[in-house]
Short mmCIF file of C-alpha atoms and ligand atoms in Angstrom, two decimals:
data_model
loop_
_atom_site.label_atom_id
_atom_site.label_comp_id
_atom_site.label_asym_id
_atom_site.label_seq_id
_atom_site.Cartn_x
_atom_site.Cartn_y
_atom_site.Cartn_z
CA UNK A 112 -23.05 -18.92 8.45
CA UNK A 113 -22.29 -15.53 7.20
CA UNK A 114 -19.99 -15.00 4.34
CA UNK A 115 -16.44 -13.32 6.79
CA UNK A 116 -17.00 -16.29 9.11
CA UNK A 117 -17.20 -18.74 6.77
CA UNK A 118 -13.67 -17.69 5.42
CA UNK A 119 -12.16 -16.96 8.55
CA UNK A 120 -12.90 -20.55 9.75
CA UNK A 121 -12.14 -22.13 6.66
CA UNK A 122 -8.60 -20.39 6.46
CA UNK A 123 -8.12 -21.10 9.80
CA UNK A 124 -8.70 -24.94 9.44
CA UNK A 125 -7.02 -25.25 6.77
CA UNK A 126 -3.86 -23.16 8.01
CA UNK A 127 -3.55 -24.66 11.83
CA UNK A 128 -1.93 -27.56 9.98
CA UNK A 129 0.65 -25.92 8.24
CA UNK A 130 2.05 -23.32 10.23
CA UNK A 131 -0.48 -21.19 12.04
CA UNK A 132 -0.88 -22.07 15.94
CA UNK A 133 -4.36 -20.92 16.85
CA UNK A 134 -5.13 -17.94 18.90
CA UNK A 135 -5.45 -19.09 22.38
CA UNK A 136 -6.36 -15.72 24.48
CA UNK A 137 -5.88 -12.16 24.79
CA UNK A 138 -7.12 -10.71 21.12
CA UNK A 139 -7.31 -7.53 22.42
CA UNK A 140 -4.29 -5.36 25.38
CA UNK A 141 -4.46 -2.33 27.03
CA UNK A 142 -8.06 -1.68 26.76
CA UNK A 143 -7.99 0.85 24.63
CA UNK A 144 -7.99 -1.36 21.01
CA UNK A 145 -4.96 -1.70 20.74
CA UNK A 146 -3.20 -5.15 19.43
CA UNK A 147 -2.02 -8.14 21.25
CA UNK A 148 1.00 -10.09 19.60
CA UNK A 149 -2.09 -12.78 18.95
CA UNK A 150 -5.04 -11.78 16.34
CA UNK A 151 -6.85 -13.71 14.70
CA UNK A 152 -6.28 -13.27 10.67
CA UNK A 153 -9.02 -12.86 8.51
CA UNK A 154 -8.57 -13.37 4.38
CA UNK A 155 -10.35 -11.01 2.46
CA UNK A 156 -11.60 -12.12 -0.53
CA UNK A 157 -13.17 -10.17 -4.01
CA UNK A 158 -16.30 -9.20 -3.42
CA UNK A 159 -18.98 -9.13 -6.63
CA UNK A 160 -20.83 -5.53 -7.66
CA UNK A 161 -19.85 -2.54 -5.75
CA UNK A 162 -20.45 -2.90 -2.56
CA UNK A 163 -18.08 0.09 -1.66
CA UNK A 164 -20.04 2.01 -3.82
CA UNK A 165 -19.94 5.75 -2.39
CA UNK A 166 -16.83 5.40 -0.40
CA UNK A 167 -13.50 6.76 -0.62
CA UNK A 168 -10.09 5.76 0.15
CA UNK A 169 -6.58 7.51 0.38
CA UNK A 170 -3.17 5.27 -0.91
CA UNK A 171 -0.57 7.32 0.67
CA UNK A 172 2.93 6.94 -0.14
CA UNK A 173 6.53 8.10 0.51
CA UNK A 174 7.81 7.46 -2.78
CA UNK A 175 6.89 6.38 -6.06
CA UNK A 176 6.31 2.19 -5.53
CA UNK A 177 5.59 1.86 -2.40
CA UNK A 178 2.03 1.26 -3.27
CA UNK A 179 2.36 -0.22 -6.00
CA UNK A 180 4.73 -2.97 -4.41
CA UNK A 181 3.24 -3.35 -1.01
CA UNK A 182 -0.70 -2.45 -1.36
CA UNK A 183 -1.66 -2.19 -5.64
CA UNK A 184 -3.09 -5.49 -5.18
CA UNK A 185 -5.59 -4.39 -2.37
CA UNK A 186 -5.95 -0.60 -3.85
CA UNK A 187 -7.48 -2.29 -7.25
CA UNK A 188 -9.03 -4.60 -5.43
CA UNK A 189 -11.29 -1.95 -3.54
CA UNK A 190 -12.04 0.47 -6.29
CA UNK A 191 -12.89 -2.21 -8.64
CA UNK A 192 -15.10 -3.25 -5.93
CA UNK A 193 -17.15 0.33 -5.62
CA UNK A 194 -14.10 2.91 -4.23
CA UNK A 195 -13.39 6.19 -5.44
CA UNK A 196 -9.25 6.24 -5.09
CA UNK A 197 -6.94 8.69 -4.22
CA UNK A 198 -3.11 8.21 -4.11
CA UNK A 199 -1.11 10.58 -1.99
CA UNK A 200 3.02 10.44 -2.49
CA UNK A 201 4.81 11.73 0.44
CA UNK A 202 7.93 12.73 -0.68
CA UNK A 203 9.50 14.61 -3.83
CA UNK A 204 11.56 11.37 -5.56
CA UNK A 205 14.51 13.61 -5.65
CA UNK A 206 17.01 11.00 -4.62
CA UNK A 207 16.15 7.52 -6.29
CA UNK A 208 16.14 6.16 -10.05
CA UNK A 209 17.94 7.54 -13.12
CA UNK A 210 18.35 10.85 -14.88
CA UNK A 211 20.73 13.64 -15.78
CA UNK A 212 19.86 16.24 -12.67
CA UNK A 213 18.01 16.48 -9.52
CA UNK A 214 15.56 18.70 -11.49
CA UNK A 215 15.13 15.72 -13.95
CA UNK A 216 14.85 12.76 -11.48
CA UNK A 217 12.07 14.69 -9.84
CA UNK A 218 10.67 14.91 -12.99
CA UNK A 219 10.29 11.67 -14.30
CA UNK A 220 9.34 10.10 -10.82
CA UNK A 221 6.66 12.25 -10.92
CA UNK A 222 4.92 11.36 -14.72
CA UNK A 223 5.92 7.79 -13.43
CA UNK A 224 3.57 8.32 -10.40
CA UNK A 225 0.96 9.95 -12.49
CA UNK A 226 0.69 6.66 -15.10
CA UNK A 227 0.76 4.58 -11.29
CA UNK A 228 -2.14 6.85 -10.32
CA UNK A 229 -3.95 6.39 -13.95
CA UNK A 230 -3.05 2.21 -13.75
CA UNK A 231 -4.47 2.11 -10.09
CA UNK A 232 -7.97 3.28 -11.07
CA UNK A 233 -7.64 6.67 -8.92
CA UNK A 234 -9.55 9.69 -9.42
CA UNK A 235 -6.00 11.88 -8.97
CA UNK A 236 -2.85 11.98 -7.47
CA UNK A 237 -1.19 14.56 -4.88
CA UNK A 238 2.35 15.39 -3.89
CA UNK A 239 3.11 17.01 -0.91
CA UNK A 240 6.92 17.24 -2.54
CA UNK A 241 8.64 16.63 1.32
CA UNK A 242 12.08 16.18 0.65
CA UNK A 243 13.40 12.30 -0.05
CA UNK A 244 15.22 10.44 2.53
CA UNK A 245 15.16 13.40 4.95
CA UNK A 246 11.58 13.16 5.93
CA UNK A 247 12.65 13.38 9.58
CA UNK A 248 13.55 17.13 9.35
CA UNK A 249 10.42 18.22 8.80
CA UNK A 250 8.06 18.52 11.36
CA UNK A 251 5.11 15.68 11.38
CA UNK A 252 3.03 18.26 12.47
CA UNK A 253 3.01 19.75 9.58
CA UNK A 254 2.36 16.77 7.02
CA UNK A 255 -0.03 15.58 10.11
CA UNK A 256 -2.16 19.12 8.82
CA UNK A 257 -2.26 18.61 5.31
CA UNK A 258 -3.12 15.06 5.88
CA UNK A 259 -5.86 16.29 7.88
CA UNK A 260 -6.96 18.78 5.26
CA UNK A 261 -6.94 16.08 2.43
CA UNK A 262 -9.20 12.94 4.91
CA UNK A 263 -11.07 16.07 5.52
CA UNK A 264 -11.88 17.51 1.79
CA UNK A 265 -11.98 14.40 0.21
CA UNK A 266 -14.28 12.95 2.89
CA UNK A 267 -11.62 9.04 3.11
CA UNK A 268 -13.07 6.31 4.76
CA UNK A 269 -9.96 4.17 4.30
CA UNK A 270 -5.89 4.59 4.27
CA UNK A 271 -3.51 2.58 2.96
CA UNK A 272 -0.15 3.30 4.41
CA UNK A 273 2.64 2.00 5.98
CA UNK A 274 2.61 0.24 9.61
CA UNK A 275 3.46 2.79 11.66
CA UNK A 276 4.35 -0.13 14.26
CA UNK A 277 6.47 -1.99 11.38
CA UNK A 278 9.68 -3.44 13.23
CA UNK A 279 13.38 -2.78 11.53
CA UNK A 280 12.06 0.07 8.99
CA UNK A 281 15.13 2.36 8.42
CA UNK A 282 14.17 4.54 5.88
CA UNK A 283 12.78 7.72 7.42
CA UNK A 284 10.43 8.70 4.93
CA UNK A 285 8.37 5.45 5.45
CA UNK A 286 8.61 5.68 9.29
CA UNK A 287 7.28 9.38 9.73
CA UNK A 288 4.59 9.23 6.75
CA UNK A 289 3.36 6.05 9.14
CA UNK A 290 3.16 8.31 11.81
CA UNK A 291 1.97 11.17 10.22
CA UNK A 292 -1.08 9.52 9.10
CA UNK A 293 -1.65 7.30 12.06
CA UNK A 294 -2.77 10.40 13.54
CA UNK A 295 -3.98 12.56 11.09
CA UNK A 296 -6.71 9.55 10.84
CA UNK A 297 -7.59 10.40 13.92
CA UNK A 298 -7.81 13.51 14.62
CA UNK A 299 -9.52 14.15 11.05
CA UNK A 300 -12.83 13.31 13.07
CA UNK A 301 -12.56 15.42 15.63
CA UNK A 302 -13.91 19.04 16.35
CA UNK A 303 -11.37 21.25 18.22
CA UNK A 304 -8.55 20.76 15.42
CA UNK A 305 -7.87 23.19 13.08
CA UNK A 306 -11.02 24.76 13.74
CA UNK A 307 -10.60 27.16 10.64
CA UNK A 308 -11.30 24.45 8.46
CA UNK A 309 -14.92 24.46 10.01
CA UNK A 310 -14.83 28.27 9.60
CA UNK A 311 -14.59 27.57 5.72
CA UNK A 312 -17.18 24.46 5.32
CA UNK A 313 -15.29 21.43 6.04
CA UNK A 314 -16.55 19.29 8.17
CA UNK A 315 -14.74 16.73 10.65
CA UNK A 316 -14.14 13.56 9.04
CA UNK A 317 -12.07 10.62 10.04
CA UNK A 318 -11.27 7.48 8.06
CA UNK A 319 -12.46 4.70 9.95
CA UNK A 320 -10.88 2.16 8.22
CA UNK A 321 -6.97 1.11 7.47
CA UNK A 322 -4.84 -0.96 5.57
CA UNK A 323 -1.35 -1.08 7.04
CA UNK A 324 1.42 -3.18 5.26
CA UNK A 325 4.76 -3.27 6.53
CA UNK A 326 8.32 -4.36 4.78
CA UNK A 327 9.74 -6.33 8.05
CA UNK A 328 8.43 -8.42 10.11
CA UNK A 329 4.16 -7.48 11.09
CA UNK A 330 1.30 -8.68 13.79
CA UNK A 331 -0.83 -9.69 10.47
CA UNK A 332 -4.45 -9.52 11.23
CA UNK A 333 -5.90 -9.74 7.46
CA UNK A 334 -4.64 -11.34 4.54
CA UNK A 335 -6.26 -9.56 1.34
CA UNK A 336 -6.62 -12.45 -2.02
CA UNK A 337 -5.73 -10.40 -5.19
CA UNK A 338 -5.57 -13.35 -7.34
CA UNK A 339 -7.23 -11.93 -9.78
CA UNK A 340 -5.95 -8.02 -10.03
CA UNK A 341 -2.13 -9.77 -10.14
CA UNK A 342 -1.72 -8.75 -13.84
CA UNK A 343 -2.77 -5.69 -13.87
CA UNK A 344 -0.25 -5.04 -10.30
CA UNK A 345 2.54 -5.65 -12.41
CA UNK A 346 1.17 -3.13 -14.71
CA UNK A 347 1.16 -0.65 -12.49
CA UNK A 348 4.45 -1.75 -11.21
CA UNK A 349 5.78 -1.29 -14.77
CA UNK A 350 5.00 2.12 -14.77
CA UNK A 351 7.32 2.87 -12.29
CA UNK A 352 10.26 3.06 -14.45
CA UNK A 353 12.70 5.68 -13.01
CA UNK A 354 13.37 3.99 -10.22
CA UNK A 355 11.94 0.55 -8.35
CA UNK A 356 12.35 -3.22 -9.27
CA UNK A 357 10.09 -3.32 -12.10
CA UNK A 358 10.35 -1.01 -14.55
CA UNK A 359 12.65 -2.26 -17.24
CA UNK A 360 14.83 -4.27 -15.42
CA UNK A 361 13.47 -7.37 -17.31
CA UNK A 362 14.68 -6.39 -20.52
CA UNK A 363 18.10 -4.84 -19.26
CA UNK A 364 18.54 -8.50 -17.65
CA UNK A 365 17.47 -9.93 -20.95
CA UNK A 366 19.82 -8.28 -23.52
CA UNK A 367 22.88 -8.69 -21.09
CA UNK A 368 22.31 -12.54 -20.89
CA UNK A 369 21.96 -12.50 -24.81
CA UNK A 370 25.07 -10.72 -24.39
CA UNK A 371 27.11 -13.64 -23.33
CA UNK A 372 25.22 -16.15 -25.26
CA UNK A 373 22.48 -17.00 -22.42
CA UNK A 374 19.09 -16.97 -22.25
CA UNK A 375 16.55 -17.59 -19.28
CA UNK A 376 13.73 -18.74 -20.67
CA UNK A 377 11.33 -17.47 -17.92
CA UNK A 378 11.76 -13.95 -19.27
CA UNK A 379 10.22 -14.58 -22.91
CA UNK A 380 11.07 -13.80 -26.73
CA UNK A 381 11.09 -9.75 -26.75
CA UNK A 382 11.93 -6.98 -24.47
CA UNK A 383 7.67 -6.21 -23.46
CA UNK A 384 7.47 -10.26 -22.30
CA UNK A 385 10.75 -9.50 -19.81
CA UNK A 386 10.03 -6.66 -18.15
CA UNK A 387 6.79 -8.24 -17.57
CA UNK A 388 7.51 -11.59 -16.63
CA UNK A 389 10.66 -10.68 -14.66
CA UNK A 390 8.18 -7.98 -12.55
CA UNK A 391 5.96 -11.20 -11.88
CA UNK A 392 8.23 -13.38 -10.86
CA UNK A 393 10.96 -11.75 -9.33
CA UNK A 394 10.66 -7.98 -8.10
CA UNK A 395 7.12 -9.19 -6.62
CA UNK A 396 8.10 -12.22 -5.50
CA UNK A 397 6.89 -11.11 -2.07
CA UNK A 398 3.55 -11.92 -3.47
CA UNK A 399 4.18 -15.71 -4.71
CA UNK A 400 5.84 -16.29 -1.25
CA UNK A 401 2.78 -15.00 0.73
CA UNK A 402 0.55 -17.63 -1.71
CA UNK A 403 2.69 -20.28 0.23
CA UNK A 404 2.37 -18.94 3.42
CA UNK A 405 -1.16 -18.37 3.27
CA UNK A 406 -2.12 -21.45 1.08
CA UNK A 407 -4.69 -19.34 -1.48
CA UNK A 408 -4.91 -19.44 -4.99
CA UNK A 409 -2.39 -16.89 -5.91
CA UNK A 410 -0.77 -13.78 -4.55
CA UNK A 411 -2.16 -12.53 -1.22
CA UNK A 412 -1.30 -9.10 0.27
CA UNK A 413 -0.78 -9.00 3.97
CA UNK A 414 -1.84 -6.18 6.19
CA UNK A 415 -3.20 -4.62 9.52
CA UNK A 416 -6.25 -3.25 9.62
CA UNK A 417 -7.46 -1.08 12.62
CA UNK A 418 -10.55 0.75 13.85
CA UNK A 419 -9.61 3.99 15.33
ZN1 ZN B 261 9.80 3.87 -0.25
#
């Protein structure tokens, strides 16, 4: 029994008495590889060496913690397991977190991003600087050829990004950077694109893998274990301290209960312990409640993950 199917079939088992009905047909619709509403799931575990030694993958975000709230777990996971990591922000952070001008917010989001980059493991970080929460002006052709530029000069196997399926999203930016790279993956590998790239030494080259993670509701087909990178996620989550749910937040929370004479004991003894603890337990509490819904050790991170 290999190694996948002995975890698919043991998370199956163990899940088809819980909450999971099985798969009973139809994995695959339309013919073309595209997804039926049933898949089967597969949990990815931690693999031991580096046995992604040689590849490369591309995080790509609208803003500043997406990754790191939705997909740090899994990006960790995969360079500490052999990938050389890339992280991609979307938009310019102009309209979210604290500071005294537009100039500054921009600013700040940006060395917050950098420290996320640095915290992830990644080789470097790019901004394409597309204005926040108006994403949807801009044409999606044009992120679709930078996108195409970057899978092509940095050779990606694998994205991480947004479901571009994902049901009820209504922020812009995370709907058309979905799109955007839905089919800049694609078309990456083909020949008759932006054929001046080939005029100048690229070469076509299409991730083959993705990661998509979605904030509403998702046809989940894997279920990545990052048990043991948790710690350092909320690290990286820390760093985001302009804007997100981690940040500080702990300690704010923490002096205005000592404030009026309270104290919650979950949050610790100094200000380092509650931003800490409080980014554990609360702002990714996503994490501890996809532990109970997939039954493994500790925090899981959900996702789909396609061929092209
Ligand atoms: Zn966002």
């Amino acid at each position: 029994m290999d190694r996948r199917h002995f975890l698919e079939t043991s998370f199956l088992a163990g899940a088809a008495q819980v909450q999971t009905p099985p798969p009973a047909r139809e994995f695959e619709a339309g013919g073309t590889g595209s997804t039926s509403y049933q898949v089967p799931v597969t949990i990815e575990r931690r693999q031991s060496g580096k046995p992604h030694r040689g590849k490369v993958l591309a995080a790509i975000q609208p803003h500043c913690d997406d990754i790191p709230i939705f997909a740090g777990g899994t990006v960790l996971k995969l360079i500490d397991e052999g990938y050389t990591g890339y992280l991609i922000t979307m938009s310019d952070d102009s309209m979210a977190g604290e500071g005294s001008s537009y100039g500054d917010i921009v600013g700040k989001n940006e060395r917050d991003t950098m420290e996320v980059s640095k915290r992830l493991g990644c080789k470097e970080a790019f901004f394409l600087k597309y204005p926040n929460h108006n994403m949807d002006a801009w044409p999606v052709i044009e992120m679709r050829a930078r996108l195409v530029f970057l899978f092509r000069a940095l050779k990606v196997d694998t994205i991480l990004v947004y479901d571009p399926s994902g049901l009820y999203e209504r922020n812009p930016d995370h709907y058309v950077t979905a799109r955007a790279v839905e089919w800049a993956a694609a078309i990456a590998g083909m020949s008759w694109d932006y054929p001046e790239h080939l005029k100048v030494g690229l070469k076509p080259y299409a991730p083959k893998e993705r990661y998509y993670f979605s904030r509403g509701p998702q046809l989940v087909n894997r279920v990545v274990d990052i048990s043991d990178f948790m710690d350092q996620k909320v690290l990286v989550n820390l760093s985001n301290v302009t804007q997100g749910p981690a940040g500080h937040t702990g300690s704010r929370l923490r002096r205005r209960l000592a404030a009026q004479g309270k104290r919650l004991p979950l949050l610790g003894n100094d200000d380092e312990s509650a931003d800490r603890l409080y980014t554990k337990h609360f702002a990714l509490g996503r994490d501890r409640s996809r532990r109970r819904r997939w039954g493994c050790a500790q925090a899981l991170r959900g996702s789909n993950r396609h061929r092209r």
